[in-house]
Amino acid sequence: MKVLLISTYDLGHQPFSLASPAATLSNAGISVTCNDLAVDTLNESAAINADMIGLYLQMHTATRLSVALLPKLKQLNSHAHISFYGLYAPLNADYLRTIGGDSFIGGEFEDGLLKVCNTLLNNNSASKFNLISTKKQNFIQPLRNGLPNLDKYAHLIMSDNSKKVVGYTETSRGCKHKCRHCPIVPVYHGRFRVIPQDLVLADIRQQIEKGAQHISFGDPDFFNGPGHATDILVKFRNEFPKITFDATIKIEHILKHKDLLPMLKEAGCLFITTAVESVEESILDHLNKGHTRSDFVLATRIAQEIGITLSPTFVPFTPWTTTDGFIDLLNTIAELNLIENVAPIQLAIRLLIPNESYLLKLPQIKPYLKEYDQEALSYRWQNKNHSVEKLCSVVQNIVETGAQKKHSRIKIFKTIYRAALESKGSRQTSIPHIKEQSGFKIPSMSEPWFCCAEPTKEQLARL
């Protein structure tokens, strides 16, 4: 049996989501080809000869790109079983089925993909196969040989403009928290699963052997299991003393486990990505984030004192966003000396409400909510203030243009700030706090886009 696994977008990383199932399927005697369209062209020969084509739907961006790709795959091979897997697969199964999907696997997807393959091998129909599983499964060391070299992917830009080749792995999946807007929650419902330490370290080891100088830990939250994470880091530091890393950690966990941060710094942590989302208390409450504005400020100060860069992510445009609130967010970023820390796309994200989102349980969303748009993969909503909707569109255009022209973060920030002032009708010309910025460049990834953003024209054209 021949299987083609495709990833269209995975935040600039070499996809663990291809390498891990490739190992599981190969171990079962199945011939697997991996094809990462973020950095490579479609392997048409593999598509034509595949018995099953698996499309990885990491989140919104990857799903939109995969949907755009599907007609071409169908044209090349109308008989292949199409399996969508990843967080967005079961949440959008009804729509994906109408455009040609056959099976839809969420959660711990390796065993699910193998189950589909075995069903097909036994000449049984796997159509309408919809599986969400968070059961513990036996992981196998990811098989990365069939993927492009690590230097083809996003790299780490250091403060002196030198570059590091980046590897990627995961120590856990799912999340024990229930942020209402997060697409992980309708799949895992507050559960998470750890990946065995020896496999995590083996995966890191094989990537370092292939040239990785820095490792991104891609867990939804590295401190969901702090003991598991720190045990791995102790071994990581002992074996790879010159390799740096980054991780994603909630504000709540940064404060709760602040005593562990010096250990992270000592182990080589360059930066922590953290989902702040908003600086307005009411919006944070609506999203059930588990932190406050002052918590964000405190976490920033703690990280700065220890010497770990904080890289915040945001959802600036929500049904409750006001122009003043958006300007307040920009001022807060500047006051905290975080302009260089924030990827510009983070200032352009519009709230997505996917199918089965926990936001649908929130009474405060009802006045803004419209119909579910299958093609948009989200419930439609509209801010009561039309000028905020217009500002969102303007900011998105500024960010996409800035990415294309490779403008600096501070230049894009200033352009966004002026657009916000213009939206408000303000005569203000100076931008507060900009003059206080240190101007020191911080370590950052070269990948300009984000998993919850609409695909760019360039990304779509690559398909």
Tab-separated table of C-alpha atoms in Angstrom:
chain	number	residue	atom	x	y	z
A	1	MET	CA	0.000	0.000	0.000
A	2	LYS	CA	1.254	3.486	-0.896
A	3	VAL	CA	0.493	6.551	1.215
A	4	LEU	CA	1.270	10.200	0.506
A	5	LEU	CA	1.306	12.496	3.554
A	6	ILE	CA	1.053	16.218	2.800
A	7	SER	CA	1.574	19.293	4.952
A	8	THR	CA	0.762	22.714	3.508
A	9	TYR	CA	1.730	24.899	6.464
A	10	ASP	CA	3.333	24.208	9.847
A	11	LEU	CA	4.658	27.568	11.043
A	12	GLY	CA	7.913	27.210	9.125
A	13	HIS	CA	8.937	23.977	10.871
A	14	GLN	CA	9.902	20.635	9.398
A	15	PRO	CA	6.605	18.898	10.187
A	16	PHE	CA	6.568	16.527	13.138
A	17	SER	CA	3.041	15.833	11.883
A	18	LEU	CA	4.451	14.126	8.795
A	19	ALA	CA	7.498	12.501	10.362
A	20	SER	CA	5.642	10.889	13.268
A	21	PRO	CA	2.833	9.168	11.297
A	22	ALA	CA	5.353	8.256	8.593
A	23	ALA	CA	7.223	6.251	11.229
A	24	THR	CA	4.054	4.527	12.449
A	25	LEU	CA	2.901	3.587	8.956
A	26	SER	CA	6.354	2.545	7.741
A	27	ASN	CA	6.774	0.354	10.796
A	28	ALA	CA	3.593	-1.454	9.702
A	29	GLY	CA	5.063	-2.165	6.263
A	30	ILE	CA	3.293	0.649	4.427
A	31	SER	CA	5.186	2.663	1.794
A	32	VAL	CA	5.071	6.339	2.805
A	33	THR	CA	6.058	9.496	0.938
A	34	CYS	CA	6.137	12.823	2.798
A	35	ASN	CA	5.540	16.051	0.887
A	36	ASP	CA	5.851	19.435	2.606
A	37	LEU	CA	4.369	22.046	0.296
A	38	ALA	CA	5.510	24.920	2.493
A	39	VAL	CA	9.006	24.453	1.069
A	40	ASP	CA	8.592	21.981	-1.789
A	41	THR	CA	6.462	21.411	-4.874
A	42	LEU	CA	3.744	18.789	-5.071
A	43	ASN	CA	5.095	15.304	-5.720
A	44	GLU	CA	2.691	14.552	-8.561
A	45	SER	CA	4.074	11.070	-9.160
A	46	ALA	CA	3.444	10.105	-5.527
A	47	ALA	CA	-0.039	11.625	-5.703
A	48	ILE	CA	-0.907	9.661	-8.849
A	49	ASN	CA	0.272	6.363	-7.358
A	50	ALA	CA	-1.082	6.782	-3.829
A	51	ASP	CA	-3.750	4.514	-2.401
A	52	MET	CA	-4.298	7.031	0.379
A	53	ILE	CA	-3.462	10.723	0.603
A	54	GLY	CA	-3.273	12.198	4.093
A	55	LEU	CA	-3.587	15.977	4.442
A	56	TYR	CA	-2.443	17.435	7.749
A	57	LEU	CA	-4.721	20.189	9.049
A	58	GLN	CA	-2.679	21.837	11.770
A	59	MET	CA	-5.066	24.755	12.217
A	60	HIS	CA	-6.818	27.387	10.115
A	61	THR	CA	-4.084	28.352	7.635
A	62	ALA	CA	-3.169	24.757	6.819
A	63	THR	CA	-6.815	23.806	6.343
A	64	ARG	CA	-7.514	26.676	3.966
A	65	LEU	CA	-4.457	25.743	1.920
A	66	SER	CA	-5.337	22.032	1.909
A	67	VAL	CA	-8.858	22.788	0.693
A	68	ALA	CA	-7.381	24.869	-2.131
A	69	LEU	CA	-5.050	21.996	-3.036
A	70	LEU	CA	-7.669	19.236	-3.035
A	71	PRO	CA	-9.065	19.755	-6.586
A	72	LYS	CA	-5.572	19.277	-8.008
A	73	LEU	CA	-5.107	16.073	-6.014
A	74	LYS	CA	-8.487	14.791	-7.200
A	75	GLN	CA	-7.533	15.587	-10.778
A	76	LEU	CA	-4.294	13.625	-10.445
A	77	ASN	CA	-5.870	10.686	-8.630
A	78	SER	CA	-9.633	10.403	-8.319
A	79	HIS	CA	-9.485	6.974	-6.669
A	80	ALA	CA	-7.179	7.656	-3.711
A	81	HIS	CA	-8.714	7.655	-0.257
A	82	ILE	CA	-8.465	11.216	1.117
A	83	SER	CA	-7.796	11.359	4.836
A	84	PHE	CA	-7.729	14.675	6.666
A	85	TYR	CA	-5.985	14.590	10.035
A	86	GLY	CA	-5.089	17.115	12.709
A	87	LEU	CA	-7.053	19.461	14.973
A	88	TYR	CA	-9.203	20.960	12.226
A	89	ALA	CA	-10.112	17.636	10.575
A	90	PRO	CA	-12.935	16.387	12.823
A	91	LEU	CA	-14.176	19.916	13.536
A	92	ASN	CA	-14.755	20.488	9.821
A	93	ALA	CA	-15.625	16.927	8.781
A	94	ASP	CA	-19.081	17.814	7.411
A	95	TYR	CA	-17.648	20.402	5.029
A	96	LEU	CA	-14.558	18.383	4.106
A	97	ARG	CA	-16.765	15.430	3.227
A	98	THR	CA	-18.710	17.535	0.698
A	99	ILE	CA	-15.517	18.447	-1.161
A	100	GLY	CA	-14.143	14.914	-1.346
A	101	GLY	CA	-12.766	13.917	2.048
A	102	ASP	CA	-13.189	10.295	3.126
A	103	SER	CA	-11.865	10.089	6.677
A	104	PHE	CA	-11.260	12.646	9.417
A	105	ILE	CA	-8.909	12.032	12.324
A	106	GLY	CA	-8.221	14.308	15.281
A	107	GLY	CA	-6.254	14.094	18.497
A	108	GLU	CA	-3.693	11.292	18.579
A	109	PHE	CA	-3.737	10.705	14.838
A	110	GLU	CA	-0.953	8.178	14.196
A	111	ASP	CA	-2.992	5.162	15.283
A	112	GLY	CA	-6.048	6.557	13.498
A	113	LEU	CA	-4.198	6.790	10.195
A	114	LEU	CA	-2.931	3.245	10.634
A	115	LYS	CA	-6.479	2.079	11.327
A	116	VAL	CA	-7.675	3.671	8.071
A	117	CYS	CA	-4.835	2.011	6.150
A	118	ASN	CA	-5.601	-1.396	7.647
A	119	THR	CA	-9.276	-0.980	6.790
A	120	LEU	CA	-8.383	-0.207	3.182
A	121	LEU	CA	-5.926	-3.099	3.039
A	122	ASN	CA	-8.748	-5.424	4.086
A	123	ASN	CA	-10.814	-4.094	1.173
A	124	ASN	CA	-13.291	-2.474	3.537
A	125	SER	CA	-14.661	1.017	3.133
A	126	ALA	CA	-13.146	3.689	5.357
A	127	SER	CA	-15.423	6.404	4.010
A	128	LYS	CA	-17.186	8.569	6.572
A	129	PHE	CA	-14.536	7.464	9.094
A	130	ASN	CA	-14.529	10.189	11.767
A	131	LEU	CA	-12.325	9.620	14.775
A	132	ILE	CA	-11.239	11.784	17.670
A	133	SER	CA	-8.975	9.882	20.010
A	134	THR	CA	-7.059	11.155	23.004
A	135	LYS	CA	-6.110	7.675	24.148
A	136	LYS	CA	-2.481	7.006	24.987
A	137	GLN	CA	-0.688	5.496	22.017
A	138	ASN	CA	2.726	3.982	21.437
A	139	PHE	CA	4.899	6.566	19.712
A	140	ILE	CA	7.754	5.665	17.395
A	141	GLN	CA	10.762	7.869	16.685
A	142	PRO	CA	9.710	10.270	13.896
A	143	LEU	CA	10.937	9.338	10.427
A	144	ARG	CA	12.428	12.519	8.957
A	145	ASN	CA	14.519	11.096	6.098
A	146	GLY	CA	11.866	11.826	3.488
A	147	LEU	CA	11.570	15.523	4.334
A	148	PRO	CA	13.561	18.496	2.979
A	149	ASN	CA	16.734	19.435	4.835
A	150	LEU	CA	16.330	21.604	7.921
A	151	ASP	CA	18.092	24.524	6.262
A	152	LYS	CA	15.155	24.801	3.853
A	153	TYR	CA	12.878	25.835	6.723
A	154	ALA	CA	12.463	28.960	8.813
A	155	HIS	CA	15.626	29.856	10.678
A	156	LEU	CA	16.352	31.677	13.900
A	157	ILE	CA	17.667	35.210	13.486
A	158	MET	CA	19.933	36.132	16.387
A	159	SER	CA	20.445	39.612	17.814
A	160	ASP	CA	23.662	40.010	15.791
A	161	ASN	CA	21.784	38.979	12.589
A	162	SER	CA	23.501	35.594	12.471
A	163	LYS	CA	21.243	32.642	11.666
A	164	LYS	CA	20.670	29.284	13.299
A	165	VAL	CA	19.226	26.162	11.681
A	166	VAL	CA	16.100	25.180	13.605
A	167	GLY	CA	14.744	21.753	14.480
A	168	TYR	CA	11.307	21.052	15.899
A	169	THR	CA	9.826	18.467	18.225
A	170	GLU	CA	7.015	17.969	20.730
A	171	THR	CA	7.054	16.644	24.289
A	172	SER	CA	3.275	16.563	24.649
A	173	ARG	CA	-0.015	17.030	22.806
A	174	GLY	CA	-3.304	18.578	23.836
A	175	CYS	CA	-3.718	20.984	26.749
A	176	LYS	CA	-5.176	20.792	30.238
A	177	HIS	CA	-6.642	24.283	29.943
A	178	LYS	CA	-9.888	25.297	28.249
A	179	CYS	CA	-9.376	28.690	26.626
A	180	ARG	CA	-12.685	29.236	24.854
A	181	HIS	CA	-11.284	30.304	21.478
A	182	CYS	CA	-8.650	27.572	21.180
A	183	PRO	CA	-9.258	24.791	18.600
A	184	ILE	CA	-7.390	22.307	20.780
A	185	VAL	CA	-10.172	22.382	23.375
A	186	PRO	CA	-13.031	20.828	21.309
A	187	VAL	CA	-10.697	17.932	20.477
A	188	TYR	CA	-8.881	17.299	23.770
A	189	HIS	CA	-11.378	18.825	26.260
A	190	GLY	CA	-8.733	19.683	28.835
A	191	ARG	CA	-6.613	16.552	28.414
A	192	PHE	CA	-3.016	16.235	27.270
A	193	ARG	CA	-0.742	13.339	26.409
A	194	VAL	CA	3.017	13.198	26.967
A	195	ILE	CA	5.500	11.771	24.503
A	196	PRO	CA	8.124	9.485	26.113
A	197	GLN	CA	11.325	11.268	27.054
A	198	ASP	CA	13.615	8.865	25.219
A	199	LEU	CA	11.732	9.438	21.955
A	200	VAL	CA	11.807	13.220	22.384
A	201	LEU	CA	15.557	13.139	22.946
A	202	ALA	CA	16.094	10.711	20.063
A	203	ASP	CA	14.178	13.048	17.765
A	204	ILE	CA	16.253	16.005	18.933
A	205	ARG	CA	19.424	13.975	18.481
A	206	GLN	CA	18.634	12.999	14.886
A	207	GLN	CA	17.892	16.618	13.980
A	208	ILE	CA	21.114	17.885	15.548
A	209	GLU	CA	22.959	15.272	13.502
A	210	LYS	CA	21.303	16.851	10.447
A	211	GLY	CA	22.501	20.336	11.384
A	212	ALA	CA	19.974	21.736	13.888
A	213	GLN	CA	21.490	24.416	16.128
A	214	HIS	CA	18.275	25.362	17.901
A	215	ILE	CA	15.173	23.344	18.860
A	216	SER	CA	11.599	24.633	18.971
A	217	PHE	CA	9.411	22.720	21.398
A	218	GLY	CA	5.996	22.913	19.771
A	219	ASP	CA	3.770	21.737	22.628
A	220	PRO	CA	0.619	23.848	23.086
A	221	ASP	CA	2.053	24.477	26.559
A	222	PHE	CA	5.488	23.239	27.578
A	223	PHE	CA	4.489	23.432	31.258
A	224	ASN	CA	1.305	21.370	31.021
A	225	GLY	CA	3.519	18.739	32.598
A	226	PRO	CA	6.349	20.754	34.204
A	227	GLY	CA	8.050	17.686	35.681
A	228	HIS	CA	8.079	15.938	32.303
A	229	ALA	CA	9.423	19.069	30.599
A	230	THR	CA	12.167	19.787	33.119
A	231	ASP	CA	13.320	16.162	33.173
A	232	ILE	CA	13.763	16.374	29.404
A	233	LEU	CA	15.627	19.685	29.706
A	234	VAL	CA	18.102	18.294	32.245
A	235	LYS	CA	19.025	15.528	29.815
A	236	PHE	CA	18.920	17.977	26.890
A	237	ARG	CA	21.417	20.313	28.562
A	238	ASN	CA	23.744	17.489	29.579
A	239	GLU	CA	23.867	16.004	26.085
A	240	PHE	CA	23.605	19.164	23.970
A	241	PRO	CA	25.217	22.025	25.937
A	242	LYS	CA	25.608	24.271	22.875
A	243	ILE	CA	22.079	23.872	21.508
A	244	THR	CA	19.507	26.554	22.321
A	245	PHE	CA	15.730	26.196	22.371
A	246	ASP	CA	12.388	27.962	22.632
A	247	ALA	CA	9.028	26.856	24.026
A	248	THR	CA	5.410	27.956	24.355
A	249	ILE	CA	4.177	28.634	27.906
A	250	LYS	CA	0.994	30.276	29.229
A	251	ILE	CA	1.250	33.507	31.235
A	252	GLU	CA	-0.452	31.617	34.064
A	253	HIS	CA	2.261	28.950	33.995
A	254	ILE	CA	5.107	31.462	33.721
A	255	LEU	CA	3.934	32.957	37.015
A	256	LYS	CA	3.055	29.648	38.688
A	257	HIS	CA	6.394	28.067	37.773
A	258	LYS	CA	8.574	31.185	37.824
A	259	ASP	CA	11.096	29.319	39.979
A	260	LEU	CA	11.775	27.066	36.968
A	261	LEU	CA	12.621	29.938	34.621
A	262	PRO	CA	16.277	30.290	35.708
A	263	MET	CA	16.664	26.578	34.977
A	264	LEU	CA	15.185	27.160	31.487
A	265	LYS	CA	17.635	30.013	30.944
A	266	GLU	CA	20.546	27.846	32.081
A	267	ALA	CA	19.395	25.046	29.766
A	268	GLY	CA	19.560	27.369	26.752
A	269	CYS	CA	16.090	28.921	26.445
A	270	LEU	CA	16.264	31.977	24.183
A	271	PHE	CA	12.595	32.905	24.125
A	272	ILE	CA	9.149	31.872	25.287
A	273	THR	CA	6.093	32.249	23.073
A	274	THR	CA	3.049	33.084	25.162
A	275	ALA	CA	-0.577	33.580	24.131
A	276	VAL	CA	-1.517	36.889	25.755
A	277	GLU	CA	-4.410	37.528	23.319
A	278	SER	CA	-5.569	40.840	24.845
A	279	VAL	CA	-4.830	43.424	27.535
A	280	GLU	CA	-8.512	44.117	28.242
A	281	GLU	CA	-9.841	42.335	31.318
A	282	SER	CA	-13.314	41.742	29.897
A	283	ILE	CA	-11.960	40.147	26.717
A	284	LEU	CA	-9.522	37.982	28.670
A	285	ASP	CA	-12.469	36.840	30.760
A	286	HIS	CA	-14.569	36.072	27.671
A	287	LEU	CA	-11.706	33.960	26.301
A	288	ASN	CA	-11.165	32.241	29.666
A	289	LYS	CA	-7.431	32.894	29.441
A	290	GLY	CA	-6.654	32.475	33.125
A	291	HIS	CA	-4.558	35.634	33.381
A	292	THR	CA	-5.041	39.376	33.715
A	293	ARG	CA	-3.389	42.417	32.188
A	294	SER	CA	-1.263	42.851	35.303
A	295	ASP	CA	-0.248	39.176	35.094
A	296	PHE	CA	1.049	39.817	31.572
A	297	VAL	CA	3.018	42.842	32.763
A	298	LEU	CA	4.462	40.875	35.686
A	299	ALA	CA	5.395	37.877	33.515
A	300	THR	CA	7.134	40.231	31.081
A	301	ARG	CA	9.153	41.836	33.871
A	302	ILE	CA	10.129	38.455	35.331
A	303	ALA	CA	11.280	37.138	31.949
A	304	GLN	CA	13.228	40.346	31.249
A	305	GLU	CA	14.981	40.149	34.630
A	306	ILE	CA	15.991	36.525	34.028
A	307	GLY	CA	17.110	37.258	30.476
A	308	ILE	CA	14.563	35.207	28.549
A	309	THR	CA	12.814	36.973	25.693
A	310	LEU	CA	9.024	36.897	25.808
A	311	SER	CA	7.335	36.595	22.413
A	312	PRO	CA	3.626	37.401	22.929
A	313	THR	CA	0.835	36.412	20.558
A	314	PHE	CA	-2.485	38.242	20.353
A	315	VAL	CA	-6.025	38.134	19.007
A	316	PRO	CA	-6.504	41.904	18.661
A	317	PHE	CA	-9.753	41.883	16.702
A	318	THR	CA	-12.735	40.386	18.505
A	319	PRO	CA	-16.439	41.276	18.653
A	320	TRP	CA	-15.648	43.366	21.734
A	321	THR	CA	-12.619	45.245	20.339
A	322	THR	CA	-12.751	49.045	20.201
A	323	THR	CA	-10.350	51.400	18.448
A	324	ASP	CA	-9.306	52.775	21.833
A	325	GLY	CA	-8.728	49.224	23.050
A	326	PHE	CA	-6.534	48.453	20.040
A	327	ILE	CA	-4.501	51.620	20.596
A	328	ASP	CA	-4.181	50.658	24.270
A	329	LEU	CA	-2.758	47.294	23.182
A	330	LEU	CA	-0.186	49.046	20.981
A	331	ASN	CA	0.729	51.415	23.817
A	332	THR	CA	1.137	48.499	26.226
A	333	ILE	CA	3.436	46.675	23.809
A	334	ALA	CA	5.544	49.817	23.440
A	335	GLU	CA	5.573	50.571	27.186
A	336	LEU	CA	6.852	47.078	27.920
A	337	ASN	CA	9.570	47.428	25.274
A	338	LEU	CA	8.079	44.532	23.287
A	339	ILE	CA	7.768	45.974	19.775
A	340	GLU	CA	10.652	43.858	18.495
A	341	ASN	CA	9.259	40.837	20.357
A	342	VAL	CA	5.880	40.841	18.613
A	343	ALA	CA	5.632	39.431	15.087
A	344	PRO	CA	3.546	41.942	13.074
A	345	ILE	CA	0.998	39.291	12.074
A	346	GLN	CA	0.043	39.137	15.763
A	347	LEU	CA	-1.428	42.631	15.452
A	348	ALA	CA	-3.697	41.560	12.588
A	349	ILE	CA	-5.336	38.365	13.863
A	350	ARG	CA	-9.141	38.324	13.767
A	351	LEU	CA	-10.911	35.951	16.139
A	352	LEU	CA	-11.874	32.628	14.586
A	353	ILE	CA	-14.843	30.695	15.939
A	354	PRO	CA	-14.506	27.180	14.508
A	355	ASN	CA	-17.174	24.536	14.649
A	356	GLU	CA	-17.709	23.207	18.200
A	357	SER	CA	-15.754	26.133	19.685
A	358	TYR	CA	-16.263	26.637	23.421
A	359	LEU	CA	-16.976	30.293	22.580
A	360	LEU	CA	-20.386	29.174	21.344
A	361	LYS	CA	-21.292	28.456	24.979
A	362	LEU	CA	-20.611	32.080	25.942
A	363	PRO	CA	-23.774	34.237	26.206
A	364	GLN	CA	-21.770	37.404	25.468
A	365	ILE	CA	-20.972	36.174	21.938
A	366	LYS	CA	-24.598	35.750	20.898
A	367	PRO	CA	-25.331	39.392	19.880
A	368	TYR	CA	-22.424	39.331	17.403
A	369	LEU	CA	-22.756	35.816	16.033
A	370	LYS	CA	-23.987	35.072	12.533
A	371	GLU	CA	-24.163	31.880	10.471
A	372	TYR	CA	-21.476	29.223	10.232
A	373	ASP	CA	-19.472	29.626	7.026
A	374	GLN	CA	-18.093	26.232	6.051
A	375	GLU	CA	-15.652	27.591	3.478
A	376	ALA	CA	-14.337	30.183	5.930
A	377	LEU	CA	-14.062	27.428	8.590
A	378	SER	CA	-15.588	29.765	11.149
A	379	TYR	CA	-18.797	31.254	12.424
A	380	ARG	CA	-19.187	34.729	11.029
A	381	TRP	CA	-19.373	37.601	13.462
A	382	GLN	CA	-19.310	41.356	13.136
A	383	ASN	CA	-18.142	44.082	15.447
A	384	LYS	CA	-20.887	46.611	16.164
A	385	ASN	CA	-18.461	49.378	15.238
A	386	HIS	CA	-17.855	49.312	11.483
A	387	SER	CA	-14.677	51.396	11.862
A	388	VAL	CA	-13.083	48.533	13.842
A	389	GLU	CA	-13.848	46.075	11.035
A	390	LYS	CA	-12.304	48.506	8.559
A	391	LEU	CA	-9.259	48.971	10.793
A	392	CYS	CA	-8.795	45.191	10.947
A	393	SER	CA	-8.718	45.004	7.150
A	394	VAL	CA	-6.276	47.922	6.949
A	395	VAL	CA	-3.945	46.345	9.519
A	396	GLN	CA	-4.019	42.991	7.718
A	397	ASN	CA	-3.009	44.707	4.465
A	398	ILE	CA	-0.220	46.607	6.228
A	399	VAL	CA	1.167	43.392	7.701
A	400	GLU	CA	1.000	41.385	4.474
A	401	THR	CA	2.649	44.215	2.515
A	402	GLY	CA	5.291	44.609	5.218
A	403	ALA	CA	6.076	40.891	5.107
A	404	GLN	CA	6.405	40.952	1.317
A	405	LYS	CA	8.706	43.979	1.411
A	406	LYS	CA	10.605	42.692	4.463
A	407	HIS	CA	9.984	45.843	6.488
A	408	SER	CA	11.302	45.932	10.039
A	409	ARG	CA	8.974	45.183	12.917
A	410	ILE	CA	9.191	48.706	14.262
A	411	LYS	CA	8.386	50.208	10.857
A	412	ILE	CA	5.295	48.009	10.533
A	413	PHE	CA	4.312	48.819	14.120
A	414	LYS	CA	4.485	52.562	13.446
A	415	THR	CA	2.413	52.191	10.282
A	416	ILE	CA	-0.227	50.226	12.201
A	417	TYR	CA	-0.246	52.799	14.993
A	418	ARG	CA	-0.827	55.642	12.553
A	419	ALA	CA	-3.639	53.681	10.909
A	420	ALA	CA	-5.271	53.221	14.320
A	421	LEU	CA	-5.004	56.943	15.069
A	422	GLU	CA	-6.503	57.735	11.675
A	423	SER	CA	-9.338	55.291	12.344
A	424	LYS	CA	-10.075	57.121	15.586
A	425	GLY	CA	-9.947	60.498	13.866
A	426	SER	CA	-7.142	61.603	16.165
A	427	ARG	CA	-4.900	64.547	15.337
A	428	GLN	CA	-2.098	63.003	17.335
A	429	THR	CA	1.070	62.611	15.275
A	430	SER	CA	3.638	61.330	17.759
A	431	ILE	CA	3.635	57.733	18.943
A	432	PRO	CA	4.104	57.457	22.727
A	433	HIS	CA	6.835	55.243	24.156
A	434	ILE	CA	8.540	54.595	20.791
A	435	LYS	CA	11.451	56.804	21.799
A	436	GLU	CA	11.932	54.642	24.892
A	437	GLN	CA	12.541	51.470	22.880
A	438	SER	CA	15.990	50.002	23.394
A	439	GLY	CA	16.378	49.226	19.699
A	440	PHE	CA	18.065	45.962	20.680
A	441	LYS	CA	17.150	43.209	18.277
A	442	ILE	CA	15.915	40.033	19.937
A	443	PRO	CA	16.105	36.425	18.706
A	444	SER	CA	13.174	35.731	16.397
A	445	MET	CA	12.029	33.209	13.819
A	446	SER	CA	12.172	34.179	10.154
A	447	GLU	CA	8.657	32.768	9.548
A	448	PRO	CA	6.405	35.840	9.116
A	449	TRP	CA	2.978	34.186	9.203
A	450	PHE	CA	0.823	32.372	11.769
A	451	CYS	CA	-1.389	29.289	12.046
A	452	CYS	CA	-4.597	31.269	12.706
A	453	ALA	CA	-4.199	33.766	9.861
A	454	GLU	CA	-5.712	33.705	6.396
A	455	PRO	CA	-3.281	32.343	3.782
A	456	THR	CA	-1.415	34.945	1.776
A	457	LYS	CA	-1.623	35.202	-1.999
A	458	GLU	CA	1.956	33.916	-2.102
A	459	GLN	CA	1.085	30.819	-0.055
A	460	LEU	CA	-1.894	30.030	-2.279
A	461	ALA	CA	0.116	30.596	-5.457
A	462	ARG	CA	2.724	28.063	-4.289
A	463	LEU	CA	0.138	25.301	-4.511
